[in-house]
Coordinates of C-alpha atoms and ligand atoms in Angstrom, one line a residue:
X6 CA 0.0 0.0 0.0
X7 CA 1.1 3.6 -0.3
X8 CA 1.9 4.9 3.1
X9 CA -0.7 7.2 4.7
X10 CA 1.5 7.7 7.7
X11 CA 5.2 7.9 8.4
X12 CA 7.1 7.5 11.5
X13 CA 10.5 6.4 12.8
X14 CA 9.3 3.4 14.8
X15 CA 6.0 1.5 14.5
X16 CA 5.2 -0.4 17.6
X17 CA 2.6 -3.2 17.3
X18 CA 0.9 -3.7 20.7
X19 CA 0.2 -1.5 23.7
X20 CA 0.7 -4.0 26.4
X21 CA 3.5 -3.7 28.9
X22 CA 6.2 -4.3 26.2
X23 CA 4.7 -1.9 23.6
X24 CA 3.5 0.8 25.9
X25 CA 6.9 1.0 27.7
X26 CA 8.8 1.0 24.4
X27 CA 6.6 3.9 23.2
X28 CA 7.1 5.9 26.5
X29 CA 10.8 5.4 26.2
X30 CA 11.1 6.3 22.5
X31 CA 8.9 9.3 23.0
X32 CA 11.0 10.4 26.0
X33 CA 14.2 10.0 23.8
X34 CA 12.6 12.2 21.2
X35 CA 12.0 9.5 18.6
X36 CA 8.8 9.6 16.7
X37 CA 6.6 6.6 17.0
X38 CA 3.2 5.2 16.3
X39 CA 1.6 2.5 18.5
X40 CA -1.2 0.4 17.1
X41 CA -3.3 -1.8 19.3
X42 CA -6.1 -4.0 17.8
X43 CA -8.2 -3.6 20.9
X44 CA -10.3 -0.5 21.8
X45 CA -8.3 0.2 25.0
X46 CA -5.7 -1.0 27.5
X47 CA -6.0 -4.3 29.2
X48 CA -9.4 -4.7 30.8
X49 CA -8.3 -7.3 33.3
X50 CA -5.6 -7.1 36.0
X51 CA -3.4 -9.9 34.5
X52 CA 0.3 -9.4 35.4
X53 CA 0.9 -7.6 38.7
X54 CA 4.3 -8.2 40.4
X55 CA 6.4 -5.3 39.4
X56 CA 10.0 -5.9 40.3
X57 CA 12.8 -3.5 41.1
X58 CA 14.3 -3.5 37.7
X59 CA 10.9 -2.7 36.1
X60 CA 10.3 0.0 38.7
X61 CA 13.7 1.4 37.8
X62 CA 12.6 1.8 34.2
X63 CA 9.5 3.7 35.4
X64 CA 11.8 5.8 37.6
X65 CA 14.0 6.7 34.7
X66 CA 10.8 7.7 32.8
X67 CA 9.8 9.9 35.7
X68 CA 6.8 7.6 36.4
X69 CA 7.9 5.8 39.6
X70 CA 5.8 7.9 41.9
X71 CA 2.7 7.5 39.8
X72 CA 3.2 3.8 39.6
X73 CA 3.9 3.4 43.4
X74 CA 0.8 5.5 44.2
X75 CA -1.4 3.1 42.1
X76 CA 0.3 0.0 43.4
X77 CA -0.1 -2.1 46.6
X78 CA 3.2 -1.7 48.5
X79 CA 5.7 -4.5 49.2
X80 CA 4.9 -4.6 52.9
X81 CA 1.3 -5.8 52.1
X82 CA 2.5 -8.5 49.7
X83 CA 4.5 -10.9 51.8
X84 CA 2.3 -13.4 53.7
X85 CA 1.7 -16.3 51.4
X86 CA -0.6 -18.6 53.3
X87 CA -1.0 -22.3 52.4
X88 CA -4.4 -23.5 53.6
X89 CA -7.5 -25.5 52.7
X90 CA -9.3 -22.2 51.9
X91 CA -9.1 -18.5 53.0
X92 CA -11.3 -19.2 56.0
X93 CA -10.0 -22.8 56.4
X94 CA -7.2 -24.6 58.2
X95 CA -3.8 -23.0 57.6
X96 CA -0.9 -25.3 56.9
X97 CA 1.9 -22.8 57.0
X98 CA 3.1 -19.5 55.5
X99 CA 6.0 -18.2 53.4
X100 CA 7.4 -14.7 53.6
X101 CA 7.6 -13.8 50.0
X102 CA 8.8 -11.0 47.8
X103 CA 11.7 -10.3 50.1
X104 CA 9.6 -9.4 53.1
X105 CA 11.5 -11.8 55.3
X106 CA 13.8 -9.5 57.4
X107 CA 16.9 -11.1 56.1
X108 CA 15.7 -10.7 52.5
X109 CA 14.3 -7.2 53.1
X110 CA 17.9 -6.0 53.5
X111 CA 18.9 -7.7 50.2
X112 CA 16.0 -6.0 48.5
X113 CA 16.7 -2.6 49.9
X114 CA 20.4 -2.9 49.0
X115 CA 19.8 -3.8 45.4
X116 CA 17.9 -0.8 44.1
X117 CA 16.5 2.6 45.0
X118 CA 13.1 1.2 44.0
X119 CA 10.8 -1.1 45.8
X120 CA 9.0 -4.1 44.3
X121 CA 5.3 -3.6 44.4
X122 CA 2.0 -5.1 43.1
X123 CA 0.8 -3.1 40.2
X124 CA -2.0 -4.8 38.2
X125 CA -1.6 -4.6 34.4
X126 CA -4.8 -2.6 34.0
X127 CA -3.3 0.2 36.1
X128 CA 0.2 0.0 34.7
X129 CA -0.7 0.2 31.1
X130 CA -2.6 3.5 31.3
X131 CA 0.4 5.1 33.1
X132 CA 2.8 4.0 30.3
X133 CA 0.5 4.7 27.4
X134 CA -0.5 8.2 28.8
X135 CA 3.2 9.0 29.2
X136 CA 3.9 7.9 25.7
X137 CA 1.0 9.9 24.2
X138 CA 1.8 13.0 26.2
X139 CA 5.4 12.9 25.1
X140 CA 4.5 12.7 21.5
X141 CA 3.8 9.1 20.5
X142 CA 0.8 8.6 18.3
X143 CA -1.4 6.0 19.9
X144 CA -3.9 4.3 17.7
X145 CA -6.4 1.9 19.4
X146 CA -8.8 -0.2 17.3
X147 CA -5.9 -0.5 14.8
X148 CA -4.7 -3.9 13.8
X149 CA -1.5 -4.9 12.0
X150 CA -2.4 -7.0 9.0
X151 CA 0.9 -7.4 7.2
X152 CA 4.3 -5.8 6.7
X153 CA 7.3 -6.0 4.4
X154 CA 10.8 -4.7 5.0
X155 CA 13.4 -3.4 2.6
X156 CA 16.8 -1.9 2.9
X157 CA 15.5 1.5 4.1
X158 CA 12.5 0.7 6.2
X159 CA 9.4 -1.2 6.9
X160 CA 6.0 -0.8 5.2
X161 CA 3.1 -2.1 7.3
X162 CA -0.5 -2.5 6.4
X163 CA -2.9 -1.8 9.2
X164 CA -6.7 -2.0 9.5
X165 CA -8.8 0.6 11.2
X166 CA -11.3 -1.6 13.0
X167 CA -13.9 1.2 13.4
X168 CA -14.2 2.1 9.7
X169 CA -12.7 -1.1 8.2
X170 CA -10.3 1.0 6.1
X171 CA -6.8 -0.3 5.6
X172 CA -3.8 2.0 5.2
X173 CA -0.1 1.8 5.1
X174 CA 2.5 3.1 7.7
X175 CA 6.0 3.5 6.6
X176 CA 8.7 3.4 9.4
X177 CA 12.4 3.0 9.7
X178 CA 11.9 0.2 12.3
X179 CA 9.1 -2.0 13.6
X180 CA 8.8 -3.4 17.1
X181 CA 6.5 -6.5 17.4
X182 CA 5.2 -6.2 21.0
X183 CA 2.1 -8.1 19.9
X184 CA 1.9 -10.7 22.7
X185 CA 1.6 -14.4 22.9
X186 CA 0.1 -14.9 19.5
X187 CA 2.5 -12.6 17.7
X188 CA 1.8 -12.1 14.1
X189 CA 5.1 -10.3 13.7
X190 CA 7.0 -13.4 15.0
X191 CA 5.0 -15.5 12.7
X192 CA 5.7 -13.4 9.6
X193 CA 9.4 -13.2 10.5
X194 CA 9.5 -16.9 10.9
X195 CA 11.6 -16.6 14.1
X196 CA 12.3 -19.8 15.9
X197 CA 10.5 -20.6 19.1
X198 CA 11.5 -23.5 21.4
X199 CA 9.5 -25.1 24.2
X200 CA 6.0 -26.1 24.7
X201 CA 2.7 -24.3 24.4
X202 CA -0.5 -25.4 26.2
X203 CA 1.0 -26.8 29.4
X204 CA -2.3 -26.7 31.3
X205 CA -5.2 -24.3 31.5
X206 CA -6.3 -21.9 34.2
X207 CA -9.4 -19.9 34.7
X208 CA -9.1 -16.4 36.1
X209 CA -12.2 -15.1 37.9
X210 CA -12.0 -11.4 38.7
X211 CA -14.5 -10.5 41.5
X212 CA -15.3 -8.0 44.2
X213 CA -15.7 -9.2 47.7
X214 CA -14.7 -7.6 51.0
X215 CA -12.4 -10.1 52.5
X216 CA -10.7 -7.7 55.0
X217 CA -11.6 -9.8 58.1
X218 CA -9.9 -12.8 56.6
X219 CA -6.7 -11.2 55.4
X220 CA -5.8 -7.9 57.0
X221 CA -4.0 -9.7 59.9
X222 CA -1.9 -11.7 57.4
X223 CA -1.5 -9.4 54.4
X224 CA -0.3 -11.0 51.2
X225 CA -0.8 -10.8 47.5
X226 CA -1.6 -14.5 47.0
X227 CA -3.1 -17.2 49.1
X228 CA -2.7 -20.9 48.1
X229 CA -5.3 -23.6 48.6
X230 CA -5.0 -27.3 48.4
X231 CA -8.5 -28.3 47.3
X232 CA -10.0 -31.0 45.4
X233 CA -11.1 -29.7 42.0
X234 CA -8.5 -26.9 41.8
X235 CA -6.9 -29.1 39.2
X236 CA -3.4 -30.3 38.7
X237 CA -3.4 -28.5 35.4
X238 CA -2.7 -24.9 35.1
X239 CA -1.1 -23.7 38.3
X240 CA -2.2 -27.0 39.8
X241 CA -3.5 -25.3 43.0
X242 CA -6.3 -22.9 43.9
X243 CA -5.2 -19.3 44.3
X244 CA -6.8 -16.1 45.5
X245 CA -4.8 -13.2 44.3
X246 CA -5.3 -9.7 45.8
X247 CA -5.9 -7.1 43.1
X248 CA -6.9 -4.2 45.5
X249 CA -6.6 -4.6 49.3
X250 CA -8.9 -6.2 50.3
X251 CA -12.0 -6.0 48.1
X252 CA -10.9 -6.9 44.5
X253 CA -9.6 -10.3 43.8
X254 CA -8.8 -12.9 41.2
X255 CA -9.6 -16.5 41.8
X256 CA -7.4 -18.9 39.9
X257 CA -8.7 -22.4 39.1
X258 CA -7.2 -25.1 36.9
X259 CA -8.9 -27.1 34.3
X260 CA -8.0 -30.0 32.1
X261 CA -7.2 -28.8 28.6
X262 CA -7.8 -32.2 27.2
X263 CA -11.5 -31.8 28.1
X264 CA -11.8 -28.5 26.2
X265 CA -12.3 -25.0 27.4
X266 CA -14.7 -24.8 30.2
X267 CA -17.9 -22.7 29.8
X268 CA -18.5 -21.1 33.2
X269 CA -21.7 -19.4 34.1
X270 CA -21.8 -16.6 36.6
X271 CA -23.1 -19.1 39.2
X272 CA -20.2 -21.4 38.5
X273 CA -17.8 -18.5 39.0
X274 CA -19.4 -17.5 42.2
X275 CA -19.2 -21.1 43.4
X276 CA -15.5 -21.3 42.7
X277 CA -14.9 -17.9 44.5
X278 CA -16.8 -19.3 47.5
X279 CA -14.8 -22.5 47.5
X280 CA -11.6 -20.5 47.6
X281 CA -12.8 -18.2 50.2
X282 CA -14.2 -21.1 52.2
X283 CA -17.4 -19.2 53.2
X284 CA -20.3 -19.1 50.8
X285 CA -22.1 -16.3 52.8
X286 CA -19.6 -13.7 51.6
X287 CA -21.2 -11.5 49.0
X288 CA -19.3 -11.9 45.7
X289 CA -19.7 -9.7 42.6
X290 CA -18.2 -11.3 39.5
X291 CA -16.4 -8.9 37.1
X292 CA -15.1 -11.2 34.5
X293 CA -14.0 -14.8 33.7
X294 CA -11.2 -15.5 31.4
X295 CA -9.1 -18.6 30.4
X296 CA -5.4 -18.7 29.9
X297 CA -2.8 -21.4 29.1
X298 CA 0.5 -22.1 30.7
X299 CA 3.3 -22.0 28.1
X300 CA 7.0 -22.6 28.3
X301 CA 8.3 -21.0 25.2
X302 CA 11.1 -18.6 24.2
X303 CA 12.5 -17.4 20.9
X304 CA 16.0 -18.2 20.1
X305 CA 16.1 -15.1 17.9
X306 CA 14.3 -11.9 18.5
X307 CA 15.0 -9.8 15.4
X308 CA 15.3 -9.8 11.7
X309 CA 16.6 -6.8 9.8
X310 CA 14.7 -3.8 10.9
X311 CA 12.1 -5.7 12.9
X312 CA 12.4 -6.5 16.6
X313 CA 10.2 -8.5 18.9
X314 CA 9.7 -7.9 22.6
X315 CA 7.6 -9.2 25.5
X316 CA 5.4 -12.2 25.3
X317 CA 6.1 -12.4 21.6
X318 CA 9.5 -13.8 22.5
X319 CA 9.0 -15.3 26.0
X320 CA 5.9 -17.0 27.4
X321 CA 5.9 -18.8 30.7
X322 CA 3.9 -19.6 33.9
X323 CA 3.3 -16.6 36.2
X324 CA 5.5 -18.0 39.0
X325 CA 8.2 -15.4 39.8
X326 CA 6.1 -12.7 38.2
X327 CA 8.5 -12.2 35.3
X328 CA 6.2 -11.6 32.4
X329 CA 5.4 -8.0 32.2
X330 CA 8.7 -7.1 34.0
X331 CA 10.8 -8.7 31.3
X332 CA 8.6 -7.2 28.6
X333 CA 9.4 -3.7 30.0
X334 CA 13.1 -4.5 30.3
X335 CA 13.2 -5.7 26.6
X336 CA 12.3 -2.2 25.6
X337 CA 14.7 -0.6 28.0
X338 CA 17.5 -2.5 26.3
X339 CA 16.3 -1.7 22.7
X340 CA 15.0 1.8 22.7
X341 CA 18.1 3.8 23.4
X342 CA 19.9 1.9 20.7
X343 CA 17.2 2.7 18.2
X344 CA 17.4 6.4 19.2
X345 CA 21.2 6.5 18.7
X346 CA 21.0 4.7 15.4
X347 CA 18.2 6.9 14.1
X348 CA 20.2 10.0 15.1
X349 CA 23.2 8.7 13.3
X350 CA 25.2 8.5 16.5
X351 CA 25.6 4.8 16.4
X352 CA 26.1 2.2 13.6
X353 CA 23.2 -0.1 12.8
X354 CA 25.2 -3.0 14.1
X355 CA 24.5 -1.7 17.6
X356 CA 20.9 -3.0 17.1
X357 CA 22.2 -6.6 16.7
X358 CA 23.2 -6.5 20.4
X359 CA 19.5 -6.6 21.2
X360 CA 19.7 -10.3 20.1
X361 CA 22.9 -11.1 22.0
X362 CA 21.7 -9.4 25.2
X363 CA 18.1 -10.3 25.4
X364 CA 17.7 -13.8 24.0
X365 CA 19.7 -15.4 26.9
X366 CA 17.4 -13.4 29.3
X367 CA 14.3 -14.9 27.7
X368 CA 15.7 -18.4 28.0
X369 CA 16.6 -17.9 31.6
X370 CA 13.3 -16.5 32.7
X371 CA 11.2 -19.1 30.9
X372 CA 13.3 -21.9 32.5
X373 CA 13.1 -20.2 35.9
X374 CA 9.3 -19.8 35.8
X375 CA 8.9 -23.4 34.6
X376 CA 11.1 -24.8 37.3
X377 CA 9.3 -22.8 39.9
X378 CA 5.9 -24.0 38.6
X379 CA 7.0 -27.6 38.7
X380 CA 7.5 -27.3 42.5
X381 CA 3.7 -27.0 43.1
X382 CA 2.8 -30.7 42.6
X383 CA 5.4 -31.4 45.3
X384 CA 2.8 -30.1 47.8
X385 CA 0.3 -32.7 46.8
X386 CA 2.9 -35.4 46.6
X387 CA 4.1 -34.7 50.1
X388 CA 0.6 -35.5 51.2
X389 CA 0.5 -38.7 49.1
X390 CA -2.3 -37.2 47.1
X391 CA -3.1 -38.2 43.5
X392 CA -3.0 -35.6 40.8
X393 CA -6.7 -34.9 41.1
X394 CA -7.8 -35.8 44.6
X395 CA -11.5 -36.1 45.4
X396 CA -12.9 -34.4 48.5
X397 CA -12.7 -37.5 50.6
X398 CA -9.0 -38.2 49.8
X399 CA -8.2 -34.5 50.4
X400 CA -10.0 -34.5 53.8
X401 CA -8.1 -37.6 54.8
X402 CA -4.7 -36.1 53.8
X403 CA -5.5 -32.9 55.7
X404 CA -6.5 -34.9 58.8
X405 CA -3.3 -36.9 58.5
X406 CA -1.2 -33.7 58.7
X407 CA -2.5 -33.2 62.2
X408 CA -2.1 -36.7 63.5
X409 CA -0.1 -37.0 66.8
X410 CA 1.8 -40.0 65.5
X411 CA 5.3 -40.7 64.0
X412 CA 3.5 -40.9 60.6
X413 CA 2.1 -37.5 61.3
X414 CA 5.5 -36.1 62.0
X415 CA 6.7 -37.5 58.7
X416 CA 3.9 -35.9 56.8
X417 CA 4.3 -32.6 58.5
X418 CA 8.1 -32.6 57.7
X419 CA 7.5 -33.6 54.1
X420 CA 4.8 -30.9 53.6
X421 CA 6.9 -28.2 55.2
X422 CA 9.8 -29.1 53.0
X423 CA 7.7 -29.0 49.9
X424 CA 6.1 -25.7 50.9
X425 CA 9.5 -24.1 51.6
X426 CA 10.8 -25.4 48.3
X427 CA 8.2 -23.2 46.5
X428 CA 9.7 -20.1 48.0
X429 CA 12.1 -19.8 45.0
X430 CA 9.0 -19.0 42.9
X431 CA 8.6 -15.7 44.8
X432 CA 12.1 -15.0 45.8
X433 CA 14.5 -15.3 42.9
X434 CA 16.1 -11.9 43.5
X435 CA 19.1 -12.8 41.4
X436 CA 17.0 -13.7 38.4
X437 CA 15.3 -10.3 38.6
X438 CA 18.4 -8.2 39.2
X439 CA 21.5 -9.9 37.8
X440 CA 20.8 -9.8 34.1
X441 CA 24.3 -9.9 32.7
X442 CA 25.0 -8.9 29.1
X443 CA 27.7 -10.1 26.7
X444 CA 27.8 -8.3 23.3
X445 CA 29.7 -5.8 21.3
X446 CA 28.1 -3.0 23.3
X447 CA 29.9 -4.3 26.4
X448 CA 33.6 -4.0 26.3
X449 CA 35.1 -7.1 27.7
X450 CA 38.1 -6.6 30.0
X451 CA 39.8 -9.8 28.9
X452 CA 40.1 -11.1 32.4
X453 CA 37.3 -13.5 33.4
X454 CA 34.8 -12.1 35.9
X455 CA 35.3 -13.6 39.3
X456 CA 32.4 -15.9 40.2
X457 CA 29.6 -14.5 42.3
X458 CA 30.0 -15.5 45.9
X459 CA 26.4 -16.7 46.3
X460 CA 23.8 -18.4 44.2
X461 CA 23.2 -16.0 41.3
X462 CA 19.6 -17.1 40.8
X463 CA 18.7 -16.3 44.4
X464 CA 20.9 -13.4 45.4
X465 CA 21.6 -10.1 43.9
X466 CA 25.3 -9.7 43.0
X467 CA 26.5 -6.1 43.0
X468 CA 29.4 -5.7 40.6
X469 CA 30.8 -3.1 38.1
X470 CA 32.2 -5.7 35.8
X471 CA 31.3 -4.7 32.3
X472 CA 27.9 -6.2 31.4
X473 CA 26.6 -5.9 34.9
X474 CA 23.9 -3.5 36.1
X475 CA 25.2 -0.3 37.8
X476 CA 25.1 -1.2 41.6
X477 CA 22.8 0.8 43.8
X478 CA 24.2 3.1 46.4
X479 CA 23.1 6.3 48.1
X480 CA 25.2 9.4 47.7
X481 CA 24.6 12.9 49.0
X482 CA 24.5 16.3 47.6
X483 CA 23.7 19.5 49.6
X484 CA 23.2 17.1 52.6
X485 CA 20.4 15.3 50.8
X486 CA 20.4 11.6 49.7
X487 CA 20.7 11.0 46.0
X488 CA 20.5 7.6 44.3
X489 CA 23.5 6.8 42.1
X490 CA 20.9 5.5 39.7
X491 CA 19.6 9.0 39.2
X492 CA 22.9 10.3 37.9
X493 CA 22.6 8.1 34.9
X494 CA 20.0 7.1 32.3
X495 CA 17.5 9.3 30.6
X496 CA 18.7 8.1 27.2
X497 CA 22.3 9.3 27.8
X498 CA 25.8 7.9 28.6
X499 CA 27.3 8.8 31.9
X500 CA 31.0 8.6 33.0
X501 CA 31.4 8.2 36.8
X502 CA 34.7 9.2 38.3
X503 CA 36.2 10.2 41.6
X504 CA 38.1 13.1 43.2
X505 CA 41.2 12.6 41.1
X506 CA 39.3 12.1 37.8
X507 CA 40.1 15.4 36.1
X508 CA 41.6 13.6 33.1
X509 CA 38.2 12.1 32.4
X510 CA 36.5 15.5 31.9
X511 CA 38.8 16.2 29.1
X512 CA 38.6 12.7 27.6
X513 CA 34.8 12.8 27.7
X514 CA 34.6 16.2 26.1
X515 CA 36.9 15.1 23.3
X516 CA 35.1 11.8 22.7
X517 CA 31.8 13.6 22.7
X518 CA 33.0 16.1 20.2
X519 CA 34.5 13.5 17.9
X520 CA 31.6 11.1 18.0
X521 CA 28.8 13.7 18.4
X522 CA 27.5 11.7 21.3
X523 CA 27.1 13.6 24.6
X524 CA 28.7 11.9 27.7
X525 CA 27.8 13.5 31.0
X526 CA 30.6 13.3 33.6
X527 CA 29.7 13.0 37.3
X528 CA 32.3 13.1 40.0
X529 CA 31.8 11.3 43.3
X530 CA 33.8 11.9 46.5
X531 CA 34.7 14.7 48.9
X532 CA 34.8 18.0 47.0
X533 CA 33.0 16.4 44.0
X534 CA 29.6 16.8 42.4
X535 CA 28.3 14.2 44.8
X536 CA 29.7 12.9 48.1
X537 CA 30.2 9.3 48.9
X538 CA 29.0 10.0 52.5
X539 CA 28.4 6.3 53.4
X540 CA 31.5 5.0 51.6
X541 CA 29.3 2.6 49.7
X542 CA 30.3 3.8 46.3
X543 CA 34.0 3.5 47.1
X544 CA 33.4 0.0 48.3
X545 CA 31.6 -1.2 45.2
X546 CA 32.9 0.8 42.3
X547 CA 35.9 -1.5 41.6
X548 CA 38.1 1.3 40.3
X549 CA 40.5 3.8 41.9
X550 CA 39.7 7.4 42.7
X551 CA 41.1 8.4 39.3
X552 CA 39.4 5.5 37.5
X553 CA 36.0 5.6 35.8
X554 CA 32.8 3.7 34.9
X555 CA 31.1 4.2 31.6
X556 CA 27.4 3.6 32.1
X557 CA 25.0 3.0 29.2
X558 CA 21.6 4.7 29.1
X559 CA 20.0 1.4 30.4
X560 CA 22.2 1.6 33.5
X561 CA 24.5 -1.3 32.4
X562 CA 28.2 -0.9 32.8
X563 CA 29.7 -0.7 29.3
X564 CA 33.3 -0.3 30.2
X565 CA 35.5 0.6 33.1
X566 CA 39.1 1.8 33.6
X567 CA 40.9 1.2 36.9
X568 CA 42.9 4.5 36.7
X569 CA 43.2 7.7 34.7
X570 CA 45.7 5.9 32.5
X571 CA 42.7 4.5 30.8
X572 CA 41.3 8.0 29.8
X573 CA 43.0 8.0 26.5
X574 CA 41.0 4.9 25.6
X575 CA 37.6 6.4 26.2
X576 CA 37.1 7.5 22.6
X577 CA 37.8 4.2 21.1
X578 CA 35.8 2.4 23.8
X579 CA 32.8 4.5 23.0
X580 CA 33.2 4.3 19.3
X581 CA 33.6 0.5 19.6
X582 CA 30.4 0.0 21.6
X583 CA 28.5 2.3 19.3
X584 CA 29.6 0.3 16.3
X585 CA 31.1 3.3 14.7
Ligands
LIG184 P1 0.4 -8.3 25.8 O1 -0.3 -9.5 25.5 O2 0.1 -7.7 27.1 O3 0.1 -7.2 24.8 C1 0.0 -7.5 23.4 C2 -0.6 -6.3 22.7 O4 -0.5 -6.5 21.3 C3 -2.0 -6.0 23.0 O5 -2.1 -4.6 23.2 C4 -2.8 -6.4 21.8 O6 -3.9 -5.7 21.5 C5 -1.7 -6.1 20.7 N1 -1.8 -6.9 19.5 C6 -1.7 -8.2 19.2 N2 -1.8 -8.5 17.9 C7 -1.9 -7.3 17.3 C8 -2.1 -6.9 15.9 N3 -2.0 -7.8 14.9 N4 -2.2 -5.6 15.7 C9 -2.3 -4.7 16.6 N5 -2.1 -5.0 18.0 C10 -2.0 -6.3 18.3 N6 1.4 -12.6 34.0 C11 1.6 -12.6 35.3 O7 2.8 -12.4 35.7 N7 0.7 -12.9 36.3 C12 -0.6 -13.1 35.9 O8 -1.4 -13.4 36.8 C13 -0.9 -13.1 34.6 N8 -2.2 -13.4 34.2 C14 -2.5 -13.4 32.9 C15 -3.8 -13.6 32.5 C16 -4.1 -13.6 31.2 C17 -5.6 -13.9 30.8 C18 -3.1 -13.4 30.2 C19 -3.4 -13.4 28.7 C20 -1.8 -13.1 30.6 C21 -1.5 -13.1 31.9 N9 -0.2 -12.9 32.3 C22 0.1 -12.9 33.6 C23 0.9 -12.6 31.4 C24 1.2 -11.1 31.2 O9 0.0 -10.5 31.0 C25 2.1 -10.9 30.0 O10 3.4 -11.4 30.3 C26 2.3 -9.5 29.6 O11 1.1 -8.9 29.3 C27 3.2 -9.4 28.4 O12 3.2 -8.1 27.8 P2 3.2 -7.9 26.3 O13 3.2 -6.4 26.1 O14 4.4 -8.6 25.7 O15 2.0 -8.6 25.6

């Protein structure tokens, strides 16, 4: 078609991946059009756990306060109760999402941002409003039908679903953020590995005031061993808090082999009542939807001028809450690169690093979520329950847990072990915070990175080794605390140096002039732009007072030099990582 519209980047999809990419590109001054085949943002809460790295993206966008105001805070998320129902016998509890005092410190040390519970139907408007108010053109009711790419750009055919009219959009690049049934992935023929359809779940969104059952043990999810909850899907009955304490999602499994269940409103109310364990509680059903558990990731996420992000390239169970978080971080990796290439400040090869850096993350998170999900059946096995226990078998198993006999002791120990094993599904702090990049946009030091001292899936590892995320520390300026994070980002490169770093000012000015890429220099230490009042920066920076860290716009360490002797190499380091 002849193009009726032109833009630098066309984004297909306005979910967490597309909306965050649009907000980022618009903030970087890149023109973009977002198309979404639906009339509006997500109409159900869907994803909700918003981890520290995703909150950092929102912070960099200036949206953290808005997001935190709409979210349920971490302190109300941590009591995960395992029971027969909300009103029923409690078997035990886990302290999740880093609310255990030991892990709370780990959480607070890893980022200036706090994890929170932000339902997708509240997150998406924040992102898409920011995108639109910063210049992105947002087109709802507009579906991508087809696209072709050539040496200079991409021509897409879209359909206006209101009028039925089709028209063309010409762009330099296209981002397929079109979710789990991605047309963009299909058209590109990008390879996906793994399994789709690993069990079905029913999500029932409802209103019910459950304050009296939860406010003394606040958590964002409550887990119920019940007959009928199904070994498929999540394999366990779940009540998920959407808004404390009167909006909820009931999650119930079903056997996909028997087809999609058709639930009436009465069926939905009955399930809600079973999960609550009290059928006198007034329940108002909002919606019922069906979703499948998938374990799939793409082994390639781009072709030419087209990139895929979000569920298009990684689909997995909700354990660990990685879906929308990873989708947002995909865009955070890609968008600054697009901005630099579009401005002619970087060579197009820089875009290839999106593949090298994000494909391993997709693989890791899909495997993590799958492994976590596979721990749920262990709860049933610990009680010697079959895959789909009937009510009688379930009641007998529950009674057996309370028996004052040696067999009872054995059952209690086995159940407790199985329950604690599931904690990794809510406490994989390292998976969330340690994403480590290896690509041509990270300048390898030659020497191998020393191994992390603790399990990298579980614990955050603060390091300034190139490819790592800038560690979090608090600095001060004018007696006020400032997060190191805030010295960097906003689409630009930052060079961090210490009190004896004068040589870096000159080196940065020169490199910026030669390459036409601004590099802001920030000095840290006594007598500098920022003070290292707590000594935390000095302890973690890994370079001398006259050394420097080069931080990418996405807060990843691109390069570092131990002393000012490295200053002469800044220009070539920068031109190398920009593929110039
Ligand atoms: P997402 O699917 O959110 O967005 C895709 C976008 O592309 C939509 O805006 C859609 O309209 C658009 N689109 C698709 N094709 C198009 C076309 N041809 N033209 C134009 N637009 C097109 N996760 C979790 O952690 N906890 C949970 O409880 C749940 N629950 C849940 C329930 C249900 C019912 C679903 C479907 C998913 C979940 N998830 C979840 C997963 C989570 O919602 C998911 O990981 C993120 O939404 C992924 O964000 P994306 O932006 O990649 O895709």
